[in-house]
Each structure stands twice: as structure tokens, then as C-alpha cells.
Amino acid sequence: MSFLTFKHVSKQYVDGKNNQGYAVRNANFSINKGELVVFVGPSGCGKSTFLRMLAGLEEITSGEIILEEQSLNDVDVKMRDIAMVFQDYALYPHMSVEENLSFGLKNQRKPKQTIMQKVDMACSLLDLSDFRKRMPKQLSGGQRQRVALGRAIVKEPKVFLLDEPLSNLDAKLRVQTRKMIADLHNRLKATMIYVTHDQTEAMTLADKIVVMNKGIIQQIDTPERIYLYPSNLFVAGFIGSPPMNLLRVKIKNSQSFKLSEFNVQVPDDYQVLLQPYVGKEVILGIRPEYIQLSELTTGESGIKPNLIEFLGSENLIYFMLEEGELIVKKNLSSKMSPSTNYGLKIKRENMHFFDPISGEHLKRRSSN
Ligand code: ADP
Ligand code: MG
């Protein structure tokens, strides 16, 4: 039996104009104990709704949420043993750090000594010991977020829910706090569900990523598998920085196709899959780092970059092809120039093909 299971969970809403919609639609999956699961997707895709349903702040329309073999559907918020950390921290402004941390435990009438022990533990875990007597307004954003995390930790909940906890921090602090959350997860061995619109956060933190779009789960997998085997165009175009190049190519025959000036051989394992597309278009996907460029001599037909961006450790080279924009990522040792004519080569194993209408990865469809 899984630790936490969503069984065909949906959340419907009716908006101001009486239109019905789904914030979450037919979510059906499980989470293991101790996992750090990251929900990622664009703003409005239903991530917060997920957490709120789990916390009991929002009723579900249909389905069932099961935690340790107990259905949560009729369990009150206070009885769920789940702690949530919000983007805006939601600290009590008139209470000191220490009081913010101990407030929930005092309400539960826990013994004074137990409360002190837990508050001490949270302060040392989160490096807050020097700020215990301060009020929230005397703290920086990062310190406030640590207090918010501490408030969840002292509850020792079965599940931690974190809703975009880093969004209000500046870039440097975001990286530090991200590492701290990873470290906390390792030390506490706690089950955590973390929500973000930032794919880098998802990739760096997650044991398992849930990619969402428009209320529908697109793929659930390890970060590595999400990156290497995106199940559809949405995932391919959302994960990675820059994301996968997606180019609309016409399939001449099942052995080859044209990409700009170049004839590209279809990889063996796609020849059968591409058969139904002969004479039609498919979407070719290639990650920017898997494209090889070679300098051509004048006279040979090739492609010229229309922009080269210097990013410090690497260059991004932009080409405008008939089939769409192509971005190539290169380390600094490869000298690039906008006036050079380039040939391009794509390793077969790094080509992906997607159906232009359903958006599905062709390999995914054949395995279903
Ligand atoms: P996210 O956290 O991913 O940004 P939310 O879970 O907050 O997304 O919202 C998901 C979608 O559901 C949004 O499009 C939002 O407008 C819609 N939604 C959620 N609750 C309601 C509601 N009570 N009334 C109308 N629309 C809602
Ligand atoms: Mg949200």
C-alpha cells in the first residue's frame, strides 16, 4: 500500500460568468513515504489547488485522497497531520520568532518542555538561534521563510506541503534556501510535496516530478527521465533551459527528411513509427546541447546564426530556420561567429518525434 494516494481526484469550479472548469482533472497516482515530490507547471495549472485539497482547505469534487490507508475526504483540516508553508510566509506579525514557532504546539496543549525542545531543534536546524526574540518585521525575507518552515517542522507532520516557498526571495537567496530545503529533506526523511512554476527548482530538488498543465498531469517521473524522455510536447517545451527545440518538419519518406538545407537520416528505431507520417508533418525535438555545428567553407550551403548570446560558461547560438527557431548550446571553447556558415549534425539517439496534433511522443504512443 502506498503512503499517499490520489484516486481519480478532480476539482471543478464555477467562475464568475458561470462557466464550469477543472482546476484539477482526474489525478490518479501515488507518493512513497519520505519522497520529495515536486509539482511543476505554469501559473494557473492547478498546483496550489492540489496542495489545498490535500491540506483540507479545499473540498474535492470527486475521487479520494488516501493517507496511510485512511481516506482524508471527511477528515477535518486540523486532524490531517499535514503542514503547509506558503509563498508569503503567513507569520503572525505581532509574535516573535519563538512565539511563532511555539504557537501551534501551545494550542495543542503540549507540555512546556516538549515545546521548548522542538523549538530549539527547529532553530538549530534552520540557523535561527540568534533571532529567536525578533519580530517578523525585523527579519529578512529569507529569515522569515525559515521561520515559516520552522513552524511546519515543529508540528512533525506526516506530510509537508510547500507552495512556491522561494518565489519572494532574490536569486542568490533562492539558491541558498533551495539547498537548505534539500538538506532538511535529507535530514528529516520527511515526505514533502513542493510546488513551483520554476523548472530548475523542480529538476534540482525532486525525487519525483509531476508536470502539470491546465489541471491535467502530463508526466510523473524522476527528473532524469522527464528530461530524457518527455512524454509530450508540453513537457518537452517546459523542462530544460533553454527547453527542447521543437521544429515542424515534413517527412519525405520513412528514411529521411529535410531540415533547412540539410538532409537528415531518420533513426532506425523511428522508421516504422514515422511510416504513417510520410507526406505529412511531425514535430522534431532536439535538446540545444545535442547539436553539433561544423564550419563550412564559403560556397557550401549552410546556416548562419542570427544571434549569439554569451552566458558565462556557455554560448547560446540562435538560428532562424524555415521550420522554426533553433537554439544550440556550446561551451566557450568553441569559437562561434555570426558571419560563419555552419553545417549541423544531430546524433540519432537525441532526436525525438511528436505527433503535431495530439502532441504525444511517438515512442510513448507505441508503448501504450
Ligand atoms: P497554480 O497554483 O498552478 O497557479 P491554482 O491551483 O491556483 O493554480 O488554480 C488553478 C486554476 O483554477 C486557475 O485557472 C484558477 O483560476 C482556477 N480556480 C481555482 N479555484 C477557483 C475558483 N474557486 N473559482 C474560479 N476559478 C478557480
Ligand atoms: Mg499557486
mmCIF file of C-alpha atoms and ligand atoms in Angstrom:
data_model
loop_
_atom_site.group_PDB
_atom_site.id
_atom_site.type_symbol
_atom_site.label_atom_id
_atom_site.label_comp_id
_atom_site.label_asym_id
_atom_site.label_seq_id
_atom_site.Cartn_x
_atom_site.Cartn_y
_atom_site.Cartn_z
ATOM 1 C CA MET A 1 0.000 0.000 0.000
ATOM 2 C CA SER A 2 1.304 3.424 -0.931
ATOM 3 C CA PHE A 3 1.824 6.153 1.604
ATOM 4 C CA LEU A 4 -0.291 8.778 -0.128
ATOM 5 C CA THR A 5 -2.660 8.082 -2.996
ATOM 6 C CA PHE A 6 -4.785 10.302 -5.206
ATOM 7 C CA LYS A 7 -7.575 8.219 -6.717
ATOM 8 C CA HIS A 8 -9.233 9.904 -9.691
ATOM 9 C CA VAL A 9 -9.263 13.241 -7.888
ATOM 10 C CA SER A 10 -10.927 16.208 -9.612
ATOM 11 C CA LYS A 11 -11.702 19.728 -8.544
ATOM 12 C CA GLN A 12 -14.305 21.592 -10.525
ATOM 13 C CA TYR A 13 -15.148 25.220 -10.118
ATOM 14 C CA VAL A 14 -17.692 27.632 -11.482
ATOM 15 C CA ASP A 15 -16.279 31.069 -12.263
ATOM 16 C CA GLY A 16 -17.954 34.478 -12.042
ATOM 17 C CA LYS A 17 -19.510 34.063 -15.506
ATOM 18 C CA ASN A 18 -20.972 30.704 -14.526
ATOM 19 C CA ASN A 19 -18.505 28.795 -16.692
ATOM 20 C CA GLN A 20 -17.502 25.423 -15.350
ATOM 21 C CA GLY A 21 -13.902 24.364 -15.393
ATOM 22 C CA TYR A 22 -11.466 21.986 -13.801
ATOM 23 C CA ALA A 23 -8.653 23.228 -11.593
ATOM 24 C CA VAL A 24 -7.512 19.591 -11.328
ATOM 25 C CA ARG A 25 -8.774 16.800 -13.512
ATOM 26 C CA ASN A 26 -8.692 13.065 -12.785
ATOM 27 C CA ALA A 27 -5.404 12.935 -10.890
ATOM 28 C CA ASN A 28 -4.512 9.320 -10.230
ATOM 29 C CA PHE A 29 -1.138 8.499 -8.701
ATOM 30 C CA SER A 30 0.757 7.657 -5.513
ATOM 31 C CA ILE A 31 3.608 9.051 -3.466
ATOM 32 C CA ASN A 32 6.008 6.997 -1.338
ATOM 33 C CA LYS A 33 6.905 7.770 2.231
ATOM 34 C CA GLY A 34 9.944 10.062 2.524
ATOM 35 C CA GLU A 35 9.805 11.248 -1.076
ATOM 36 C CA LEU A 36 10.282 14.848 -2.145
ATOM 37 C CA VAL A 37 7.755 15.264 -4.923
ATOM 38 C CA VAL A 38 7.746 18.481 -6.942
ATOM 39 C CA PHE A 39 4.667 19.667 -8.810
ATOM 40 C CA VAL A 40 5.705 21.917 -11.647
ATOM 41 C CA GLY A 41 3.734 23.774 -14.308
ATOM 42 C CA PRO A 42 2.818 27.279 -15.464
ATOM 43 C CA SER A 43 0.815 29.658 -13.331
ATOM 44 C CA GLY A 44 -2.850 28.629 -13.123
ATOM 45 C CA CYS A 45 -2.282 24.944 -13.925
ATOM 46 C CA GLY A 46 -3.751 23.734 -10.625
ATOM 47 C CA LYS A 47 -0.696 23.275 -8.388
ATOM 48 C CA SER A 48 -1.974 25.221 -5.394
ATOM 49 C CA THR A 49 -5.378 23.602 -5.739
ATOM 50 C CA PHE A 50 -3.652 20.241 -5.311
ATOM 51 C CA LEU A 51 -1.997 21.266 -2.082
ATOM 52 C CA ARG A 52 -5.126 22.914 -0.769
ATOM 53 C CA MET A 53 -7.164 19.764 -1.415
ATOM 54 C CA LEU A 54 -4.572 17.711 0.401
ATOM 55 C CA ALA A 55 -4.438 20.115 3.336
ATOM 56 C CA GLY A 56 -8.225 20.124 3.522
ATOM 57 C CA LEU A 57 -8.555 23.822 2.690
ATOM 58 C CA GLU A 58 -10.492 22.974 -0.454
ATOM 59 C CA GLU A 59 -13.087 20.242 -0.888
ATOM 60 C CA ILE A 60 -12.596 17.813 -3.743
ATOM 61 C CA THR A 61 -15.365 17.415 -6.320
ATOM 62 C CA SER A 62 -14.801 13.717 -6.938
ATOM 63 C CA GLY A 63 -12.318 10.981 -6.161
ATOM 64 C CA GLU A 64 -10.498 10.122 -2.990
ATOM 65 C CA ILE A 65 -7.264 11.096 -1.231
ATOM 66 C CA ILE A 66 -5.818 8.328 0.939
ATOM 67 C CA LEU A 67 -3.049 8.859 3.510
ATOM 68 C CA GLU A 68 -1.677 5.754 5.222
ATOM 69 C CA GLU A 69 -4.747 3.731 4.275
ATOM 70 C CA GLN A 70 -7.139 6.320 5.673
ATOM 71 C CA SER A 71 -9.432 8.296 3.381
ATOM 72 C CA LEU A 72 -8.983 12.026 4.014
ATOM 73 C CA ASN A 73 -12.216 13.040 2.324
ATOM 74 C CA ASP A 74 -14.089 13.503 5.583
ATOM 75 C CA VAL A 75 -11.168 14.393 7.818
ATOM 76 C CA ASP A 76 -11.130 17.945 9.129
ATOM 77 C CA VAL A 77 -8.188 20.286 8.323
ATOM 78 C CA LYS A 78 -6.935 20.225 11.902
ATOM 79 C CA MET A 79 -6.908 16.435 12.087
ATOM 80 C CA ARG A 80 -4.958 15.793 8.893
ATOM 81 C CA ASP A 81 -1.449 15.914 10.313
ATOM 82 C CA ILE A 82 -0.248 17.904 7.321
ATOM 83 C CA ALA A 83 1.672 21.201 7.487
ATOM 84 C CA MET A 84 1.673 23.813 4.752
ATOM 85 C CA VAL A 85 4.227 26.553 4.065
ATOM 86 C CA PHE A 86 3.036 29.434 1.916
ATOM 87 C CA GLN A 87 4.796 31.728 -0.517
ATOM 88 C CA ASP A 88 4.047 34.811 1.590
ATOM 89 C CA TYR A 89 5.187 33.096 4.846
ATOM 90 C CA ALA A 90 1.935 33.934 6.747
ATOM 91 C CA LEU A 91 3.744 34.610 10.042
ATOM 92 C CA TYR A 92 1.923 36.194 12.981
ATOM 93 C CA PRO A 93 3.264 39.771 12.787
ATOM 94 C CA HIS A 94 2.773 40.541 16.484
ATOM 95 C CA MET A 95 4.671 37.452 17.686
ATOM 96 C CA SER A 96 8.411 36.881 17.997
ATOM 97 C CA VAL A 97 10.159 34.096 16.112
ATOM 98 C CA GLU A 98 9.983 31.877 19.183
ATOM 99 C CA GLU A 99 6.279 32.603 19.700
ATOM 100 C CA ASN A 100 5.524 31.967 16.032
ATOM 101 C CA LEU A 101 7.253 28.602 16.297
ATOM 102 C CA SER A 102 5.579 27.527 19.537
ATOM 103 C CA PHE A 103 2.072 28.883 18.896
ATOM 104 C CA GLY A 104 0.618 25.766 17.251
ATOM 105 C CA LEU A 105 2.060 23.459 19.889
ATOM 106 C CA LYS A 106 0.715 25.631 22.724
ATOM 107 C CA ASN A 107 -2.720 25.417 21.128
ATOM 108 C CA GLN A 108 -2.422 21.663 21.180
ATOM 109 C CA ARG A 109 -1.578 21.937 24.896
ATOM 110 C CA LYS A 110 1.727 20.161 24.547
ATOM 111 C CA PRO A 111 3.943 20.181 27.689
ATOM 112 C CA LYS A 112 6.184 23.234 28.001
ATOM 113 C CA GLN A 113 9.354 21.198 27.941
ATOM 114 C CA THR A 114 8.360 19.374 24.749
ATOM 115 C CA ILE A 115 7.572 22.704 23.098
ATOM 116 C CA MET A 116 10.962 24.128 24.094
ATOM 117 C CA GLN A 117 12.783 21.070 22.775
ATOM 118 C CA LYS A 118 11.049 21.239 19.429
ATOM 119 C CA VAL A 119 11.562 24.980 19.075
ATOM 120 C CA ASP A 120 15.273 24.543 19.927
ATOM 121 C CA MET A 121 15.567 21.790 17.351
ATOM 122 C CA ALA A 122 13.887 23.868 14.628
ATOM 123 C CA CYS A 123 16.034 26.923 15.429
ATOM 124 C CA SER A 124 19.245 24.960 15.179
ATOM 125 C CA LEU A 125 18.186 23.126 12.001
ATOM 126 C CA LEU A 126 17.263 26.411 10.348
ATOM 127 C CA ASP A 127 20.027 28.552 11.788
ATOM 128 C CA LEU A 128 17.562 30.813 13.596
ATOM 129 C CA SER A 129 19.029 30.664 17.101
ATOM 130 C CA ASP A 130 20.279 34.266 17.010
ATOM 131 C CA PHE A 131 16.891 35.667 16.006
ATOM 132 C CA ARG A 132 14.571 33.959 18.479
ATOM 133 C CA LYS A 133 13.383 37.180 20.152
ATOM 134 C CA ARG A 134 12.972 39.201 16.955
ATOM 135 C CA MET A 135 9.652 40.140 15.418
ATOM 136 C CA PRO A 136 8.922 39.166 11.767
ATOM 137 C CA LYS A 137 9.339 42.748 10.547
ATOM 138 C CA GLN A 138 12.899 42.734 11.913
ATOM 139 C CA LEU A 139 13.805 39.768 9.707
ATOM 140 C CA SER A 140 14.903 39.496 6.075
ATOM 141 C CA GLY A 141 12.770 37.605 3.548
ATOM 142 C CA GLY A 142 14.997 34.552 3.784
ATOM 143 C CA GLN A 143 14.833 34.515 7.583
ATOM 144 C CA ARG A 144 11.045 34.853 7.505
ATOM 145 C CA GLN A 145 10.791 31.925 5.142
ATOM 146 C CA ARG A 146 12.960 29.889 7.512
ATOM 147 C CA VAL A 147 10.583 30.711 10.385
ATOM 148 C CA ALA A 148 7.663 29.593 8.199
ATOM 149 C CA LEU A 149 9.491 26.311 7.558
ATOM 150 C CA GLY A 150 10.235 26.006 11.265
ATOM 151 C CA ARG A 151 6.576 26.333 12.093
ATOM 152 C CA ALA A 152 5.899 23.333 9.892
ATOM 153 C CA ILE A 153 8.832 21.340 11.306
ATOM 154 C CA VAL A 154 7.796 21.644 14.969
ATOM 155 C CA LYS A 155 4.460 20.049 14.093
ATOM 156 C CA GLU A 156 6.285 16.917 12.890
ATOM 157 C CA PRO A 157 3.583 16.357 10.295
ATOM 158 C CA LYS A 158 3.158 13.254 8.141
ATOM 159 C CA VAL A 159 3.430 15.410 5.030
ATOM 160 C CA PHE A 160 4.973 18.842 4.391
ATOM 161 C CA LEU A 161 3.358 20.968 1.711
ATOM 162 C CA LEU A 162 5.362 23.858 0.305
ATOM 163 C CA ASP A 163 3.653 26.276 -2.082
ATOM 164 C CA GLU A 164 6.244 28.231 -4.115
ATOM 165 C CA PRO A 165 8.276 28.881 -0.951
ATOM 166 C CA LEU A 166 11.127 30.635 -2.771
ATOM 167 C CA SER A 167 9.213 32.974 -5.101
ATOM 168 C CA ASN A 168 9.604 36.035 -2.911
ATOM 169 C CA LEU A 169 13.359 35.672 -2.482
ATOM 170 C CA ASP A 170 16.071 37.160 -4.677
ATOM 171 C CA ALA A 171 18.069 34.876 -6.971
ATOM 172 C CA LYS A 172 21.021 34.244 -4.649
ATOM 173 C CA LEU A 173 18.888 33.590 -1.597
ATOM 174 C CA ARG A 174 16.662 31.346 -3.649
ATOM 175 C CA VAL A 175 19.592 29.061 -4.421
ATOM 176 C CA GLN A 176 20.718 29.021 -0.766
ATOM 177 C CA THR A 177 17.233 28.295 0.544
ATOM 178 C CA ARG A 178 16.728 25.623 -2.100
ATOM 179 C CA LYS A 179 19.844 23.834 -0.847
ATOM 180 C CA MET A 180 18.628 24.197 2.706
ATOM 181 C CA ILE A 181 15.298 22.586 1.843
ATOM 182 C CA ALA A 182 17.093 19.688 0.138
ATOM 183 C CA ASP A 183 19.249 19.298 3.226
ATOM 184 C CA LEU A 184 16.208 19.416 5.542
ATOM 185 C CA HIS A 185 14.534 16.757 3.471
ATOM 186 C CA ASN A 186 17.577 14.509 3.772
ATOM 187 C CA ARG A 187 17.875 15.003 7.500
ATOM 188 C CA LEU A 188 14.205 14.732 8.434
ATOM 189 C CA LYS A 189 13.486 11.966 5.908
ATOM 190 C CA ALA A 190 10.107 13.664 5.623
ATOM 191 C CA THR A 191 7.529 13.311 2.876
ATOM 192 C CA MET A 192 7.386 16.665 1.115
ATOM 193 C CA ILE A 193 5.254 17.987 -1.698
ATOM 194 C CA TYR A 194 6.733 21.090 -3.204
ATOM 195 C CA VAL A 195 5.013 23.287 -5.751
ATOM 196 C CA THR A 196 6.794 25.614 -8.169
ATOM 197 C CA HIS A 197 6.485 27.139 -11.631
ATOM 198 C CA ASP A 198 10.289 27.050 -11.923
ATOM 199 C CA GLN A 199 11.596 24.013 -13.752
ATOM 200 C CA THR A 200 15.139 24.462 -12.379
ATOM 201 C CA GLU A 201 13.803 24.177 -8.830
ATOM 202 C CA ALA A 202 11.895 21.072 -9.827
ATOM 203 C CA MET A 203 14.889 19.449 -11.516
ATOM 204 C CA THR A 204 17.332 20.164 -8.678
ATOM 205 C CA LEU A 205 15.107 19.230 -5.734
ATOM 206 C CA ALA A 206 12.804 16.432 -6.761
ATOM 207 C CA ASP A 207 12.972 12.690 -6.234
ATOM 208 C CA LYS A 208 9.935 12.657 -8.478
ATOM 209 C CA ILE A 209 8.460 15.395 -10.669
ATOM 210 C CA VAL A 210 4.791 15.805 -11.513
ATOM 211 C CA VAL A 211 4.422 18.020 -14.593
ATOM 212 C CA MET A 212 1.012 19.694 -14.832
ATOM 213 C CA ASN A 213 -0.752 21.736 -17.476
ATOM 214 C CA LYS A 214 -4.320 23.048 -17.389
ATOM 215 C CA GLY A 215 -5.296 20.876 -14.447
ATOM 216 C CA ILE A 216 -4.059 17.686 -16.077
ATOM 217 C CA ILE A 217 -0.994 15.698 -15.064
ATOM 218 C CA GLN A 218 1.269 15.379 -18.107
ATOM 219 C CA GLN A 219 4.005 13.120 -16.762
ATOM 220 C CA ILE A 220 5.242 11.726 -13.449
ATOM 221 C CA ASP A 221 8.847 10.606 -13.408
ATOM 222 C CA THR A 222 12.335 11.162 -11.999
ATOM 223 C CA PRO A 223 13.988 14.437 -13.099
ATOM 224 C CA GLU A 224 16.338 12.470 -15.319
ATOM 225 C CA ARG A 225 13.586 10.598 -17.121
ATOM 226 C CA ILE A 226 11.491 13.737 -17.506
ATOM 227 C CA TYR A 227 14.479 15.357 -19.203
ATOM 228 C CA LEU A 228 15.487 12.424 -21.383
ATOM 229 C CA TYR A 229 12.057 11.008 -22.219
ATOM 230 C CA PRO A 230 9.436 13.776 -22.213
ATOM 231 C CA SER A 231 6.109 12.143 -22.915
ATOM 232 C CA ASN A 232 4.656 15.010 -24.935
ATOM 233 C CA LEU A 233 5.281 18.421 -26.462
ATOM 234 C CA PHE A 234 4.219 20.254 -23.345
ATOM 235 C CA VAL A 235 6.809 18.528 -21.137
ATOM 236 C CA ALA A 236 9.495 18.828 -23.826
ATOM 237 C CA GLY A 237 8.861 22.566 -24.159
ATOM 238 C CA PHE A 238 8.626 23.249 -20.417
ATOM 239 C CA ILE A 239 11.608 21.396 -18.978
ATOM 240 C CA GLY A 240 15.197 22.462 -19.718
ATOM 241 C CA SER A 241 16.821 25.852 -20.010
ATOM 242 C CA PRO A 242 16.525 26.669 -22.823
ATOM 243 C CA PRO A 243 13.937 23.952 -23.454
ATOM 244 C CA MET A 244 14.000 21.377 -26.228
ATOM 245 C CA ASN A 245 13.963 22.794 -29.795
ATOM 246 C CA LEU A 246 10.678 21.842 -31.450
ATOM 247 C CA LEU A 247 10.690 22.074 -35.236
ATOM 248 C CA ARG A 248 7.950 21.267 -37.692
ATOM 249 C CA VAL A 249 9.448 19.025 -40.384
ATOM 250 C CA LYS A 250 7.935 17.344 -43.404
ATOM 251 C CA ILE A 251 8.581 13.606 -43.715
ATOM 252 C CA LYS A 252 9.514 12.818 -47.327
ATOM 253 C CA ASN A 253 9.901 9.097 -46.796
ATOM 254 C CA SER A 254 10.465 7.000 -43.706
ATOM 255 C CA GLN A 255 14.271 7.082 -44.180
ATOM 256 C CA SER A 256 14.972 10.799 -44.316
ATOM 257 C CA PHE A 257 13.620 14.321 -44.034
ATOM 258 C CA LYS A 258 14.797 17.823 -44.794
ATOM 259 C CA LEU A 259 15.729 20.274 -42.094
ATOM 260 C CA SER A 260 16.550 23.657 -43.630
ATOM 261 C CA GLU A 261 19.432 22.986 -46.058
ATOM 262 C CA PHE A 262 20.190 19.551 -44.703
ATOM 263 C CA ASN A 263 19.110 16.014 -45.354
ATOM 264 C CA VAL A 264 18.655 14.180 -42.058
ATOM 265 C CA GLN A 265 18.547 10.388 -41.754
ATOM 266 C CA VAL A 266 15.671 9.015 -39.694
ATOM 267 C CA PRO A 267 16.999 6.907 -36.789
ATOM 268 C CA ASP A 268 16.335 3.175 -37.261
ATOM 269 C CA ASP A 269 14.018 2.922 -34.297
ATOM 270 C CA TYR A 270 11.723 5.619 -35.761
ATOM 271 C CA GLN A 271 11.389 4.294 -39.299
ATOM 272 C CA VAL A 272 8.276 2.242 -38.600
ATOM 273 C CA LEU A 273 6.832 4.860 -36.266
ATOM 274 C CA LEU A 274 7.187 7.561 -38.927
ATOM 275 C CA GLN A 275 5.583 5.486 -41.684
ATOM 276 C CA PRO A 276 2.090 6.963 -41.135
ATOM 277 C CA TYR A 277 3.555 10.475 -41.425
ATOM 278 C CA VAL A 278 5.089 10.127 -44.897
ATOM 279 C CA GLY A 279 3.983 13.198 -46.868
ATOM 280 C CA LYS A 280 2.905 14.909 -43.649
ATOM 281 C CA GLU A 281 4.450 16.941 -40.863
ATOM 282 C CA VAL A 282 5.788 15.851 -37.496
ATOM 283 C CA ILE A 283 7.453 17.794 -34.724
ATOM 284 C CA LEU A 284 11.147 17.073 -34.364
ATOM 285 C CA GLY A 285 12.561 17.656 -30.871
ATOM 286 C CA ILE A 286 16.275 18.175 -30.124
ATOM 287 C CA ARG A 287 17.876 19.461 -26.949
ATOM 288 C CA PRO A 288 20.133 22.515 -27.563
ATOM 289 C CA GLU A 289 23.216 20.727 -26.194
ATOM 290 C CA TYR A 290 22.972 17.770 -28.580
ATOM 291 C CA ILE A 291 23.502 19.644 -31.812
ATOM 292 C CA GLN A 292 26.926 19.635 -33.438
ATOM 293 C CA LEU A 293 27.931 22.560 -35.612
ATOM 294 C CA SER A 294 30.694 22.407 -38.186
ATOM 295 C CA GLU A 295 32.221 25.367 -40.005
ATOM 296 C CA LEU A 296 31.608 25.211 -43.741
ATOM 297 C CA THR A 297 33.795 26.724 -46.412
ATOM 298 C CA THR A 298 32.395 29.591 -48.428
ATOM 299 C CA GLY A 299 30.290 28.366 -51.293
ATOM 300 C CA GLU A 300 28.801 25.427 -49.352
ATOM 301 C CA SER A 301 25.231 25.988 -48.334
ATOM 302 C CA GLY A 302 24.699 26.132 -44.597
ATOM 303 C CA ILE A 303 23.052 28.259 -41.950
ATOM 304 C CA LYS A 304 24.226 31.474 -40.291
ATOM 305 C CA PRO A 305 23.423 32.395 -36.680
ATOM 306 C CA ASN A 306 21.204 35.422 -36.232
ATOM 307 C CA LEU A 307 22.216 35.857 -32.601
ATOM 308 C CA ILE A 308 24.903 34.610 -30.226
ATOM 309 C CA GLU A 309 24.349 35.039 -26.500
ATOM 310 C CA PHE A 310 27.210 34.832 -24.033
ATOM 311 C CA LEU A 311 26.097 33.263 -20.754
ATOM 312 C CA GLY A 312 29.388 32.992 -18.876
ATOM 313 C CA SER A 313 30.038 29.285 -19.002
ATOM 314 C CA GLU A 314 28.454 28.750 -22.408
ATOM 315 C CA ASN A 315 27.120 30.379 -25.552
ATOM 316 C CA LEU A 316 23.610 30.123 -26.943
ATOM 317 C CA ILE A 317 23.542 30.312 -30.720
ATOM 318 C CA TYR A 318 20.209 31.150 -32.350
ATOM 319 C CA PHE A 319 19.304 30.167 -35.901
ATOM 320 C CA MET A 320 16.102 31.074 -37.661
ATOM 321 C CA LEU A 321 15.121 28.122 -39.844
ATOM 322 C CA GLU A 322 12.032 27.722 -42.023
ATOM 323 C CA GLU A 323 10.892 25.058 -39.568
ATOM 324 C CA GLY A 324 11.201 27.327 -36.537
ATOM 325 C CA GLU A 325 13.838 28.742 -34.186
ATOM 326 C CA LEU A 326 16.788 26.506 -33.386
ATOM 327 C CA ILE A 327 18.903 27.167 -30.294
ATOM 328 C CA VAL A 328 22.288 25.499 -29.927
ATOM 329 C CA LYS A 329 24.208 25.435 -26.649
ATOM 330 C CA LYS A 330 28.011 25.322 -26.799
ATOM 331 C CA ASN A 331 30.734 25.661 -24.215
ATOM 332 C CA LEU A 332 33.059 28.624 -24.524
ATOM 333 C CA SER A 333 35.930 26.732 -26.088
ATOM 334 C CA SER A 334 34.041 26.506 -29.370
ATOM 335 C CA LYS A 335 34.525 29.870 -31.085
ATOM 336 C CA MET A 336 31.338 30.995 -32.779
ATOM 337 C CA SER A 337 30.875 33.811 -35.236
ATOM 338 C CA PRO A 338 27.710 35.306 -36.744
ATOM 339 C CA SER A 339 29.301 35.599 -40.170
ATOM 340 C CA THR A 340 30.271 31.916 -40.429
ATOM 341 C CA ASN A 341 28.299 29.390 -42.388
ATOM 342 C CA TYR A 342 27.545 26.291 -40.312
ATOM 343 C CA GLY A 343 26.554 22.761 -41.064
ATOM 344 C CA LEU A 344 24.653 20.876 -38.406
ATOM 345 C CA LYS A 345 24.608 17.319 -37.204
ATOM 346 C CA ILE A 346 22.226 15.742 -34.739
ATOM 347 C CA LYS A 347 23.024 12.445 -33.089
ATOM 348 C CA ARG A 348 20.320 9.914 -33.881
ATOM 349 C CA GLU A 349 19.793 8.915 -30.279
ATOM 350 C CA ASN A 350 18.986 12.520 -29.399
ATOM 351 C CA MET A 351 16.149 13.000 -31.856
ATOM 352 C CA HIS A 352 12.568 12.955 -30.621
ATOM 353 C CA PHE A 353 9.420 12.935 -32.734
ATOM 354 C CA PHE A 354 6.000 14.118 -31.645
ATOM 355 C CA ASP A 355 2.576 13.975 -33.244
ATOM 356 C CA PRO A 356 1.690 17.573 -34.243
ATOM 357 C CA ILE A 357 -1.970 17.188 -33.262
ATOM 358 C CA SER A 358 -2.006 15.150 -30.050
ATOM 359 C CA GLY A 359 1.473 16.351 -29.025
ATOM 360 C CA GLU A 360 2.375 12.847 -27.899
ATOM 361 C CA HIS A 361 5.881 11.419 -28.219
ATOM 362 C CA LEU A 362 5.715 8.778 -30.969
ATOM 363 C CA LYS A 363 7.557 6.235 -28.843
ATOM 364 C CA ARG A 364 5.221 6.829 -25.964
ATOM 365 C CA ARG A 365 2.198 6.176 -28.129
ATOM 366 C CA SER A 366 3.601 2.926 -29.465
ATOM 367 C CA SER A 367 4.242 1.667 -25.927
ATOM 368 C CA ASN A 368 0.699 2.430 -24.737
HETATM 369 P P1 ADP B 1 -1.473 27.438 -9.722
HETATM 370 O O1 ADP B 1 -1.216 27.289 -8.256
HETATM 371 O O2 ADP B 1 -0.864 26.334 -10.531
HETATM 372 O O3 ADP B 1 -1.067 28.763 -10.244
HETATM 373 P P2 ADP B 1 -4.281 27.268 -8.973
HETATM 374 O O4 ADP B 1 -4.388 25.926 -8.354
HETATM 375 O O5 ADP B 1 -4.220 28.427 -8.054
HETATM 376 O O6 ADP B 1 -3.046 27.285 -9.990
HETATM 377 O O7 ADP B 1 -5.531 27.487 -9.962
HETATM 378 C C1 ADP B 1 -5.852 26.580 -10.979
HETATM 379 C C2 ADP B 1 -6.933 27.127 -11.856
HETATM 380 O O8 ADP B 1 -8.192 27.028 -11.254
HETATM 381 C C3 ADP B 1 -6.747 28.587 -12.227
HETATM 382 O O9 ADP B 1 -7.042 28.732 -13.588
HETATM 383 C C4 ADP B 1 -7.758 29.294 -11.342
HETATM 384 O O10 ADP B 1 -8.184 30.472 -11.980
HETATM 385 C C5 ADP B 1 -8.839 28.277 -11.236
HETATM 386 N N1 ADP B 1 -9.598 28.331 -9.979
HETATM 387 C C6 ADP B 1 -9.212 27.780 -8.827
HETATM 388 N N2 ADP B 1 -10.150 27.966 -7.878
HETATM 389 C C7 ADP B 1 -11.136 28.663 -8.451
HETATM 390 C C8 ADP B 1 -12.398 29.186 -8.003
HETATM 391 N N3 ADP B 1 -12.812 28.996 -6.765
HETATM 392 N N4 ADP B 1 -13.149 29.856 -8.885
HETATM 393 C C9 ADP B 1 -12.744 30.017 -10.141
HETATM 394 N N5 ADP B 1 -11.588 29.573 -10.616
HETATM 395 C C10 ADP B 1 -10.778 28.897 -9.792
HETATM 396 MG MG MG B 2 -0.316 28.646 -6.941
#
